[in-house]
Every structure is written in structure tokens, then in C-alpha cells.
């Protein structure tokens, strides 16, 4: 098969698939058809293709595809610089990996897939912009409450303070007997904290309450710290839970006190 016939065969396949998007240079086409059976004559072939956002000007040199690569010029109207760079890289890669082969159909197929993926991304972005803020972030944040039989260990308390910084969590530890832990922040970070805190040795630690669908504006704490109220009891290990209840009321979390202590 002559190189000219290879060009024509590739063009025929492209036209059958992209019949409404391709414009062939009539003069080049006639020359190619006249020389299809002549191995010595190798005319060029030029055609244009139009996608929604792209225009391809394709030149198949006389020695394409064996001894010369296709020349493809791409223009567009609405793509940003990042998309443009990806398209150039895509075409460059296809030409490099398929030297000596007919590649225009592959280029057009890959570009079609690229534009379809791009359209999906743009549609998703538009949907997010049009959705209420709650729909965007309601599943991203959580607040989790733990009830412990006691929290005395300095090592445990130090670890939790360090983890909260590492995981960008806010909340508090109420040390003593009983002990309370509250964390809030990104859901995945709360899950990671949960796995770490449960790996420590506890006499009793319960995930007593969880608020799994918060907005960022619902977060109550600016950092993670220890709470210290008036201490009483024989071993000075009981914090004043009345003061703790008032603390929760002041930040709008008074109902959680009943959940924590089943009152």
C-alpha cells in the first residue's frame, strides 16, 4: 500500500466517524486520489476538524506516516493555559509514541475524551458554585465526644495535645474522674484521632456522642486545650461538673451535657 493510499484510508475512517466536524482541502484530496496507486508521487493532504472548543489544522506531509510526522496546529477559544498545556503534551506524546504509524484518528479520539472529561469537570464546578454552602461542606466537619472513666496520665494528655496540632483539630480535654474529650474538625482527621486514642490503654473509653455533619461556622473552639475547673474529692481528682455545664452552655452546647452523663 502506498503512503498516499494510507493517508486516504485514514481520512476515510476519520470522515466516517467525524463527518460533521471535518473539512478537507479539496485540491489536496484530488491530488491524493489521483496518485493513490503511484508509489513515486506522494502529495500532501490537509484538513481541518472542529470540536466544541478546539480547531485542528492537520497537515500530512508527503512522506507521512513512515518518514515524517503529522503537523497539527491547535487553536481554541475558551480553554485556560493549563488545559492548553495538557493538549499540547497529549499531542506531543501521541506523535512520539507512534512514529511511523497513522496517528490522526488516535489524536482526535484522545482529544474527544479530553474534552468530555473537561466538560464533566466544568459541570461539576458549576454545580458546586450554584449549590448552597451547606451542600458543599456539611459532610466535611464533625464534632466527637468521648467519655472516659478517668484521665490522669500525663503521657496520654500530651499525646492528645500533640495529635490535635498535627491533625488541625480543636476541642478540649477535661482531665480527672470522669474524663471528657471533645474534638472537632475535618471528618477524616477526627477518624485518625479516634484510631490513635483508642489504641491507648483505657479502663473505660466510650465514644459517647458524635455530630457528623457540621458546617465550618458550627465549629466552637479555636484550639485544643485542657479545661481546669475547681477540683474536689478525697484525691482531688473530681472537677466541678457544674462549672463544666456552665462552660458548655456559654458556647451553645448545653444539651451535650445531658448526653455525656445520661441525665
mmCIF file of C-alpha atoms in Angstrom:
data_model
loop_
_atom_site.group_PDB
_atom_site.id
_atom_site.type_symbol
_atom_site.label_atom_id
_atom_site.label_comp_id
_atom_site.label_asym_id
_atom_site.label_seq_id
_atom_site.Cartn_x
_atom_site.Cartn_y
_atom_site.Cartn_z
ATOM 1 C CA UNK A 1 0.000 0.000 0.000
ATOM 2 C CA UNK A 2 1.409 3.402 -0.960
ATOM 3 C CA UNK A 3 1.833 6.198 1.563
ATOM 4 C CA UNK A 4 -0.786 8.201 -0.307
ATOM 5 C CA UNK A 5 -3.268 5.352 -0.011
ATOM 6 C CA UNK A 6 -2.557 5.140 3.716
ATOM 7 C CA UNK A 7 -3.440 8.821 4.026
ATOM 8 C CA UNK A 8 -6.675 8.327 2.123
ATOM 9 C CA UNK A 9 -7.643 5.260 4.149
ATOM 10 C CA UNK A 10 -7.059 7.127 7.399
ATOM 11 C CA UNK A 11 -9.039 10.090 6.116
ATOM 12 C CA UNK A 12 -11.927 7.809 5.105
ATOM 13 C CA UNK A 13 -12.128 6.371 8.630
ATOM 14 C CA UNK A 14 -11.962 9.837 10.171
ATOM 15 C CA UNK A 15 -14.705 11.124 7.881
ATOM 16 C CA UNK A 16 -16.939 8.176 8.758
ATOM 17 C CA UNK A 17 -16.628 8.982 12.458
ATOM 18 C CA UNK A 18 -16.399 12.775 12.406
ATOM 19 C CA UNK A 19 -18.403 13.508 9.276
ATOM 20 C CA UNK A 20 -19.833 16.751 10.637
ATOM 21 C CA UNK A 21 -16.563 18.042 12.057
ATOM 22 C CA UNK A 22 -14.072 17.678 9.228
ATOM 23 C CA UNK A 23 -13.264 19.893 6.264
ATOM 24 C CA UNK A 24 -10.789 18.521 3.713
ATOM 25 C CA UNK A 25 -8.750 20.656 1.335
ATOM 26 C CA UNK A 26 -10.397 19.772 -1.998
ATOM 27 C CA UNK A 27 -7.274 20.379 -4.070
ATOM 28 C CA UNK A 28 -5.125 18.143 -1.878
ATOM 29 C CA UNK A 29 -7.783 15.452 -1.854
ATOM 30 C CA UNK A 30 -7.968 15.343 -5.660
ATOM 31 C CA UNK A 31 -4.198 15.119 -5.897
ATOM 32 C CA UNK A 32 -4.116 12.276 -3.381
ATOM 33 C CA UNK A 33 -6.863 10.364 -5.161
ATOM 34 C CA UNK A 34 -5.085 10.760 -8.498
ATOM 35 C CA UNK A 35 -1.810 9.500 -7.050
ATOM 36 C CA UNK A 36 -3.156 6.783 -4.786
ATOM 37 C CA UNK A 37 -1.656 3.967 -6.828
ATOM 38 C CA UNK A 38 1.595 5.720 -7.685
ATOM 39 C CA UNK A 39 4.311 4.949 -5.184
ATOM 40 C CA UNK A 40 6.526 7.681 -6.572
ATOM 41 C CA UNK A 41 4.050 10.513 -6.115
ATOM 42 C CA UNK A 42 3.311 11.498 -2.545
ATOM 43 C CA UNK A 43 1.193 14.633 -2.315
ATOM 44 C CA UNK A 44 0.400 16.352 0.970
ATOM 45 C CA UNK A 45 -3.035 16.225 2.497
ATOM 46 C CA UNK A 46 -4.564 18.981 4.616
ATOM 47 C CA UNK A 47 -7.809 19.054 6.555
ATOM 48 C CA UNK A 48 -9.461 20.869 9.444
ATOM 49 C CA UNK A 49 -11.511 19.488 12.285
ATOM 50 C CA UNK A 50 -13.800 21.401 14.597
ATOM 51 C CA UNK A 51 -14.714 20.416 18.127
ATOM 52 C CA UNK A 52 -16.758 22.443 20.576
ATOM 53 C CA UNK A 53 -13.733 24.333 21.894
ATOM 54 C CA UNK A 54 -10.955 23.253 19.532
ATOM 55 C CA UNK A 55 -9.965 23.716 15.925
ATOM 56 C CA UNK A 56 -7.321 21.393 14.470
ATOM 57 C CA UNK A 57 -5.435 22.196 11.289
ATOM 58 C CA UNK A 58 -3.769 18.984 10.146
ATOM 59 C CA UNK A 59 -1.047 18.655 7.532
ATOM 60 C CA UNK A 60 0.027 15.186 6.449
ATOM 61 C CA UNK A 61 3.411 15.609 4.705
ATOM 62 C CA UNK A 62 4.250 13.702 1.542
ATOM 63 C CA UNK A 63 6.249 11.067 3.475
ATOM 64 C CA UNK A 64 3.677 10.650 6.285
ATOM 65 C CA UNK A 65 3.376 8.351 8.143
ATOM 66 C CA UNK A 66 6.599 6.391 7.616
ATOM 67 C CA UNK A 67 9.276 9.063 7.321
ATOM 68 C CA UNK A 68 7.516 12.201 8.503
ATOM 69 C CA UNK A 69 5.210 13.081 11.380
ATOM 70 C CA UNK A 70 1.880 14.791 11.031
ATOM 71 C CA UNK A 71 1.858 18.516 11.682
ATOM 72 C CA UNK A 72 -1.032 19.508 13.930
ATOM 73 C CA UNK A 73 -1.873 23.080 14.847
ATOM 74 C CA UNK A 74 -4.446 23.592 17.562
ATOM 75 C CA UNK A 75 -6.412 26.744 18.271
ATOM 76 C CA UNK A 76 -9.117 27.270 20.864
ATOM 77 C CA UNK A 77 -11.405 29.920 22.249
ATOM 78 C CA UNK A 78 -12.279 29.149 25.852
ATOM 79 C CA UNK A 79 -9.559 26.936 27.302
ATOM 80 C CA UNK A 80 -7.248 28.174 30.033
ATOM 81 C CA UNK A 81 -3.467 27.889 29.974
ATOM 82 C CA UNK A 82 -3.460 24.677 31.976
ATOM 83 C CA UNK A 83 -5.828 22.977 29.517
ATOM 84 C CA UNK A 84 -3.781 24.263 26.597
ATOM 85 C CA UNK A 85 -0.614 22.792 28.064
ATOM 86 C CA UNK A 86 -2.293 19.430 28.599
ATOM 87 C CA UNK A 87 -3.471 19.356 24.976
ATOM 88 C CA UNK A 88 -0.004 20.160 23.632
ATOM 89 C CA UNK A 89 1.531 17.481 25.849
ATOM 90 C CA UNK A 90 -1.112 14.974 24.762
ATOM 91 C CA UNK A 91 -0.460 15.513 21.048
ATOM 92 C CA UNK A 92 3.301 15.506 21.538
ATOM 93 C CA UNK A 93 3.135 12.214 23.418
ATOM 94 C CA UNK A 94 0.967 10.517 20.786
ATOM 95 C CA UNK A 95 3.253 11.595 17.935
ATOM 96 C CA UNK A 96 6.340 10.456 19.855
ATOM 97 C CA UNK A 97 4.939 7.057 20.832
ATOM 98 C CA UNK A 98 3.525 6.219 17.397
ATOM 99 C CA UNK A 99 6.238 7.176 14.941
ATOM 100 C CA UNK A 100 5.768 5.545 11.558
ATOM 101 C CA UNK A 101 2.058 4.958 12.229
ATOM 102 C CA UNK A 102 -1.106 6.766 11.191
ATOM 103 C CA UNK A 103 -1.968 8.757 14.279
ATOM 104 C CA UNK A 104 -4.591 11.358 13.413
ATOM 105 C CA UNK A 105 -7.534 9.176 14.357
ATOM 106 C CA UNK A 106 -5.863 8.416 17.682
ATOM 107 C CA UNK A 107 -5.201 12.128 18.289
ATOM 108 C CA UNK A 108 -8.817 13.007 17.565
ATOM 109 C CA UNK A 109 -10.093 10.190 19.774
ATOM 110 C CA UNK A 110 -7.842 11.257 22.676
ATOM 111 C CA UNK A 111 -8.851 14.890 22.267
ATOM 112 C CA UNK A 112 -12.524 13.929 22.259
ATOM 113 C CA UNK A 113 -12.042 12.064 25.547
ATOM 114 C CA UNK A 114 -10.101 15.006 26.974
ATOM 115 C CA UNK A 115 -12.860 17.465 26.090
ATOM 116 C CA UNK A 116 -15.536 15.180 27.536
ATOM 117 C CA UNK A 117 -13.605 14.910 30.808
ATOM 118 C CA UNK A 118 -13.088 18.660 30.824
ATOM 119 C CA UNK A 119 -16.802 19.260 30.296
ATOM 120 C CA UNK A 120 -17.626 16.995 33.249
ATOM 121 C CA UNK A 121 -15.194 18.873 35.492
ATOM 122 C CA UNK A 122 -16.645 22.220 34.422
ATOM 123 C CA UNK A 123 -20.173 20.961 35.026
ATOM 124 C CA UNK A 124 -19.279 19.701 38.499
ATOM 125 C CA UNK A 125 -17.619 23.029 39.292
ATOM 126 C CA UNK A 126 -20.700 24.923 38.134
ATOM 127 C CA UNK A 127 -22.960 22.692 40.224
ATOM 128 C CA UNK A 128 -20.868 23.325 43.328
ATOM 129 C CA UNK A 129 -20.946 27.069 42.759
ATOM 130 C CA UNK A 130 -24.730 27.022 42.382
ATOM 131 C CA UNK A 131 -25.350 24.780 45.401
ATOM 132 C CA UNK A 132 -25.940 26.256 48.847
ATOM 133 C CA UNK A 133 -22.877 26.451 51.043
ATOM 134 C CA UNK A 134 -24.275 23.731 53.289
ATOM 135 C CA UNK A 135 -24.249 21.224 50.452
ATOM 136 C CA UNK A 136 -20.576 21.895 49.879
ATOM 137 C CA UNK A 137 -19.247 21.418 53.375
ATOM 138 C CA UNK A 138 -21.845 19.671 55.512
ATOM 139 C CA UNK A 139 -20.053 16.322 55.245
ATOM 140 C CA UNK A 140 -16.565 17.710 55.831
ATOM 141 C CA UNK A 141 -16.636 18.536 59.539
ATOM 142 C CA UNK A 142 -17.556 16.631 62.668
ATOM 143 C CA UNK A 143 -17.526 17.000 66.442
ATOM 144 C CA UNK A 144 -16.904 13.912 68.572
ATOM 145 C CA UNK A 145 -17.322 13.463 72.317
ATOM 146 C CA UNK A 146 -15.635 10.776 74.439
ATOM 147 C CA UNK A 147 -16.418 9.727 77.997
ATOM 148 C CA UNK A 148 -13.550 8.170 79.965
ATOM 149 C CA UNK A 149 -13.642 6.551 83.392
ATOM 150 C CA UNK A 150 -10.735 8.839 84.215
ATOM 151 C CA UNK A 151 -7.981 10.826 82.530
ATOM 152 C CA UNK A 152 -4.910 11.183 84.710
ATOM 153 C CA UNK A 153 -1.961 10.103 82.572
ATOM 154 C CA UNK A 154 0.324 12.973 81.601
ATOM 155 C CA UNK A 155 1.555 10.896 78.636
ATOM 156 C CA UNK A 156 -1.949 10.423 77.259
ATOM 157 C CA UNK A 157 -2.778 14.095 77.676
ATOM 158 C CA UNK A 158 0.456 15.177 75.994
ATOM 159 C CA UNK A 159 -0.135 12.783 73.106
ATOM 160 C CA UNK A 160 -3.648 14.092 72.539
ATOM 161 C CA UNK A 161 -2.455 17.691 72.571
ATOM 162 C CA UNK A 162 0.224 16.843 70.008
ATOM 163 C CA UNK A 163 -2.175 14.912 67.785
ATOM 164 C CA UNK A 164 -4.661 17.756 67.799
ATOM 165 C CA UNK A 165 -1.990 20.112 66.448
ATOM 166 C CA UNK A 166 -0.851 17.584 63.851
ATOM 167 C CA UNK A 167 -4.425 16.919 62.673
ATOM 168 C CA UNK A 168 -5.610 20.546 62.958
ATOM 169 C CA UNK A 169 -8.320 19.646 65.459
ATOM 170 C CA UNK A 170 -9.846 21.892 68.088
ATOM 171 C CA UNK A 171 -11.672 20.996 71.286
ATOM 172 C CA UNK A 172 -10.575 20.093 74.787
ATOM 173 C CA UNK A 173 -9.646 17.515 77.399
ATOM 174 C CA UNK A 174 -11.376 17.593 80.766
ATOM 175 C CA UNK A 175 -8.940 15.582 82.899
ATOM 176 C CA UNK A 176 -9.926 13.908 86.136
ATOM 177 C CA UNK A 177 -12.616 11.422 87.060
ATOM 178 C CA UNK A 178 -14.674 11.169 84.920
ATOM 179 C CA UNK A 179 -12.720 12.490 81.938
ATOM 180 C CA UNK A 180 -14.174 14.070 78.809
ATOM 181 C CA UNK A 181 -12.575 14.547 75.409
ATOM 182 C CA UNK A 182 -14.089 16.680 72.661
ATOM 183 C CA UNK A 183 -12.593 17.042 69.191
ATOM 184 C CA UNK A 184 -13.868 18.892 66.147
ATOM 185 C CA UNK A 185 -12.508 19.378 62.658
ATOM 186 C CA UNK A 186 -12.320 17.608 59.326
ATOM 187 C CA UNK A 187 -14.010 14.231 59.402
ATOM 188 C CA UNK A 188 -11.016 12.259 58.219
ATOM 189 C CA UNK A 189 -8.821 13.892 60.836
ATOM 190 C CA UNK A 190 -11.358 13.056 63.531
ATOM 191 C CA UNK A 191 -11.272 9.428 62.377
ATOM 192 C CA UNK A 192 -7.491 9.387 62.577
ATOM 193 C CA UNK A 193 -7.590 10.831 66.095
ATOM 194 C CA UNK A 194 -10.155 8.197 67.045
ATOM 195 C CA UNK A 195 -7.931 5.353 65.865
ATOM 196 C CA UNK A 196 -4.981 6.712 67.818
ATOM 197 C CA UNK A 197 -6.801 7.444 71.068
ATOM 198 C CA UNK A 198 -8.454 4.018 71.081
ATOM 199 C CA UNK A 199 -5.070 2.359 70.667
ATOM 200 C CA UNK A 200 -4.088 3.612 74.130
ATOM 201 C CA UNK A 201 -4.872 1.602 77.240
ATOM 202 C CA UNK A 202 -8.053 2.772 78.990
ATOM 203 C CA UNK A 203 -10.102 1.409 81.866
ATOM 204 C CA UNK A 204 -13.142 2.752 80.038
ATOM 205 C CA UNK A 205 -13.395 4.971 76.948
ATOM 206 C CA UNK A 206 -16.662 5.428 75.082
ATOM 207 C CA UNK A 207 -17.486 7.457 72.012
ATOM 208 C CA UNK A 208 -20.468 8.953 73.744
ATOM 209 C CA UNK A 209 -21.763 11.355 71.100
ATOM 210 C CA UNK A 210 -20.993 12.383 67.528
ATOM 211 C CA UNK A 211 -22.129 15.315 65.429
ATOM 212 C CA UNK A 212 -21.131 14.137 61.942
ATOM 213 C CA UNK A 213 -22.495 16.851 59.644
ATOM 214 C CA UNK A 214 -21.255 20.273 60.647
ATOM 215 C CA UNK A 215 -20.617 23.453 58.753
ATOM 216 C CA UNK A 216 -17.327 25.224 59.287
ATOM 217 C CA UNK A 217 -19.256 28.029 61.007
ATOM 218 C CA UNK A 218 -20.561 25.491 63.555
ATOM 219 C CA UNK A 219 -17.106 24.829 64.973
ATOM 220 C CA UNK A 220 -16.955 26.153 68.528
ATOM 221 C CA UNK A 221 -13.302 26.049 69.517
ATOM 222 C CA UNK A 222 -10.280 27.940 68.249
ATOM 223 C CA UNK A 223 -7.704 25.422 69.513
ATOM 224 C CA UNK A 224 -7.299 22.268 71.580
ATOM 225 C CA UNK A 225 -6.583 22.659 75.275
ATOM 226 C CA UNK A 226 -7.128 21.262 78.749
ATOM 227 C CA UNK A 227 -10.016 22.552 80.839
ATOM 228 C CA UNK A 228 -9.412 23.084 84.525
ATOM 229 C CA UNK A 229 -12.223 23.972 86.950
ATOM 230 C CA UNK A 230 -12.466 23.780 90.737
ATOM 231 C CA UNK A 231 -11.173 20.410 91.954
ATOM 232 C CA UNK A 232 -12.591 18.427 94.868
ATOM 233 C CA UNK A 233 -12.817 14.879 96.199
ATOM 234 C CA UNK A 234 -10.571 12.916 98.531
ATOM 235 C CA UNK A 235 -7.871 12.575 95.907
ATOM 236 C CA UNK A 236 -8.551 15.998 94.382
ATOM 237 C CA UNK A 237 -9.428 14.241 91.131
ATOM 238 C CA UNK A 238 -13.028 15.378 90.554
ATOM 239 C CA UNK A 239 -13.560 18.583 88.619
ATOM 240 C CA UNK A 240 -16.633 20.729 89.257
ATOM 241 C CA UNK A 241 -19.146 19.457 86.713
ATOM 242 C CA UNK A 242 -21.455 22.356 87.454
ATOM 243 C CA UNK A 243 -18.808 24.716 86.130
ATOM 244 C CA UNK A 244 -18.310 22.390 83.172
ATOM 245 C CA UNK A 245 -22.060 22.541 82.438
ATOM 246 C CA UNK A 246 -21.932 26.349 82.520
ATOM 247 C CA UNK A 247 -18.963 26.291 80.152
ATOM 248 C CA UNK A 248 -20.934 24.226 77.641
ATOM 249 C CA UNK A 249 -23.976 26.485 77.994
ATOM 250 C CA UNK A 250 -21.914 29.578 77.266
ATOM 251 C CA UNK A 251 -20.857 28.178 73.874
ATOM 252 C CA UNK A 252 -24.273 26.781 72.968
ATOM 253 C CA UNK A 253 -23.566 23.118 73.691
ATOM 254 C CA UNK A 254 -25.612 22.719 76.872
ATOM 255 C CA UNK A 255 -27.628 19.773 75.531
ATOM 256 C CA UNK A 256 -24.470 17.680 75.167
ATOM 257 C CA UNK A 257 -24.009 17.627 78.951
ATOM 258 C CA UNK A 258 -27.165 15.517 79.280
ATOM 259 C CA UNK A 259 -25.921 13.142 76.600
ATOM 260 C CA UNK A 260 -22.494 12.761 78.176
ATOM 261 C CA UNK A 261 -23.782 11.971 81.652
ATOM 262 C CA UNK A 262 -27.169 10.431 80.791
ATOM 263 C CA UNK A 263 -29.097 12.964 82.858
#
